[in-house]
C-alpha positions as YAML, in Angstrom:
chain: A
units: angstrom
residues:
- id: 1
  name: MET
  ca: [-0.09, 0.32, 0.17]
- id: 2
  name: ALA
  ca: [2.66, 2.53, 0.55]
- id: 3
  name: THR
  ca: [4.05, 1.60, -2.90]
- id: 4
  name: ASP
  ca: [1.10, 2.79, -4.50]
- id: 5
  name: GLN
  ca: [0.57, 5.84, -2.52]
- id: 6
  name: LEU
  ca: [4.71, 6.66, -2.74]
- id: 7
  name: SER
  ca: [4.01, 5.76, -6.75]
- id: 8
  name: ALA
  ca: [0.36, 8.19, -6.95]
- id: 9
  name: THR
  ca: [3.38, 10.77, -5.30]
- id: 10
  name: PHE
  ca: [5.54, 10.97, -7.89]
- id: 11
  name: ALA
  ca: [3.17, 10.58, -10.48]
- id: 12
  name: ALA
  ca: [1.51, 13.77, -8.99]
- id: 13
  name: LEU
  ca: [4.89, 15.36, -9.04]
- id: 14
  name: ALA
  ca: [5.73, 14.63, -12.35]
- id: 15
  name: ASP
  ca: [4.04, 16.76, -14.42]
- id: 16
  name: PRO
  ca: [5.24, 20.85, -14.27]
- id: 17
  name: THR
  ca: [1.64, 22.45, -13.49]
- id: 18
  name: ARG
  ca: [0.89, 20.70, -10.91]
- id: 19
  name: ARG
  ca: [5.29, 21.37, -9.23]
- id: 20
  name: ALA
  ca: [3.58, 24.73, -9.79]
- id: 21
  name: ILE
  ca: [-0.09, 24.85, -7.86]
- id: 22
  name: LEU
  ca: [2.24, 23.29, -5.33]
- id: 23
  name: THR
  ca: [4.39, 25.66, -5.29]
- id: 24
  name: ARG
  ca: [1.15, 28.99, -5.05]
- id: 25
  name: LEU
  ca: [-0.50, 27.32, -2.34]
- id: 26
  name: SER
  ca: [2.36, 27.35, -0.56]
- id: 27
  name: SER
  ca: [2.56, 30.76, 0.02]
- id: 28
  name: GLY
  ca: [-1.51, 30.40, 1.23]
- id: 29
  name: GLU
  ca: [-5.64, 28.87, 0.12]
- id: 30
  name: ALA
  ca: [-6.27, 29.72, -3.48]
- id: 31
  name: SER
  ca: [-9.69, 29.10, -5.06]
- id: 32
  name: VAL
  ca: [-9.28, 27.08, -7.97]
- id: 33
  name: LYS
  ca: [-10.66, 29.50, -10.58]
- id: 34
  name: GLU
  ca: [-6.68, 31.70, -8.85]
- id: 35
  name: LEU
  ca: [-4.89, 28.89, -9.37]
- id: 36
  name: ALA
  ca: [-5.99, 28.58, -12.60]
- id: 37
  name: ARG
  ca: [-5.42, 32.68, -13.46]
- id: 38
  name: PRO
  ca: [-1.61, 31.84, -14.86]
- id: 39
  name: PHE
  ca: [-2.34, 29.13, -16.67]
- id: 40
  name: GLU
  ca: [-4.01, 29.02, -20.31]
- id: 41
  name: MET
  ca: [-6.27, 25.75, -20.01]
- id: 42
  name: THR
  ca: [-9.20, 25.20, -19.37]
- id: 43
  name: ALA
  ca: [-11.34, 24.90, -15.69]
- id: 44
  name: PRO
  ca: [-12.06, 21.28, -16.67]
- id: 45
  name: ALA
  ca: [-8.30, 20.27, -17.41]
- id: 46
  name: ILE
  ca: [-7.58, 22.89, -14.02]
- id: 47
  name: SER
  ca: [-9.77, 20.20, -12.11]
- id: 48
  name: LYS
  ca: [-7.75, 17.10, -13.38]
- id: 49
  name: HIS
  ca: [-4.44, 17.89, -11.51]
- id: 50
  name: LEU
  ca: [-5.83, 19.36, -8.84]
- id: 51
  name: LYS
  ca: [-7.78, 16.28, -8.35]
- id: 52
  name: VAL
  ca: [-4.12, 14.18, -9.03]
- id: 53
  name: LEU
  ca: [-2.98, 15.94, -6.46]
- id: 54
  name: GLU
  ca: [-5.90, 15.29, -3.53]
- id: 55
  name: ARG
  ca: [-5.38, 11.26, -4.83]
- id: 56
  name: ALA
  ca: [-1.94, 11.51, -3.62]
- id: 57
  name: GLY
  ca: [-2.54, 13.57, -0.91]
- id: 58
  name: LEU
  ca: [-0.74, 16.56, -2.02]
- id: 59
  name: ILE
  ca: [-3.50, 19.27, -1.23]
- id: 60
  name: GLN
  ca: [-7.32, 19.45, 0.33]
- id: 61
  name: ARG
  ca: [-9.68, 21.13, -1.43]
- id: 62
  name: SER
  ca: [-13.16, 22.17, 0.73]
- id: 63
  name: ARG
  ca: [-16.03, 24.08, -0.52]
- id: 64
  name: ASP
  ca: [-17.49, 27.36, 1.19]
- id: 65
  name: ALA
  ca: [-20.36, 28.54, -0.34]
- id: 66
  name: GLN
  ca: [-19.98, 29.25, -4.15]
- id: 67
  name: TRP
  ca: [-15.68, 29.41, -3.39]
- id: 68
  name: ARG
  ca: [-13.61, 26.64, -3.86]
- id: 69
  name: PRO
  ca: [-10.46, 27.00, -1.63]
- id: 70
  name: CYS
  ca: [-7.62, 24.48, -1.86]
- id: 71
  name: LYS
  ca: [-4.77, 24.17, 0.74]
- id: 72
  name: LEU
  ca: [-1.64, 21.90, 0.95]
- id: 73
  name: GLN
  ca: [-1.71, 18.66, 2.68]
...
């Protein structure tokens, strides 16, 4: 089981977009919209990146009315 989690973590970190998202979150919590702003990609594409990071246990997403903050785990 630990090997699977380790593989998921390394796979999540392999992508430069996901590393940039983690770098941004290191300065504090941000909304999905704020995280998507510097990238030229669709909202569903950013959402997929966030799901990979969340499954790897690197970020935590929550919901506060319409605001969906993300933060480092």
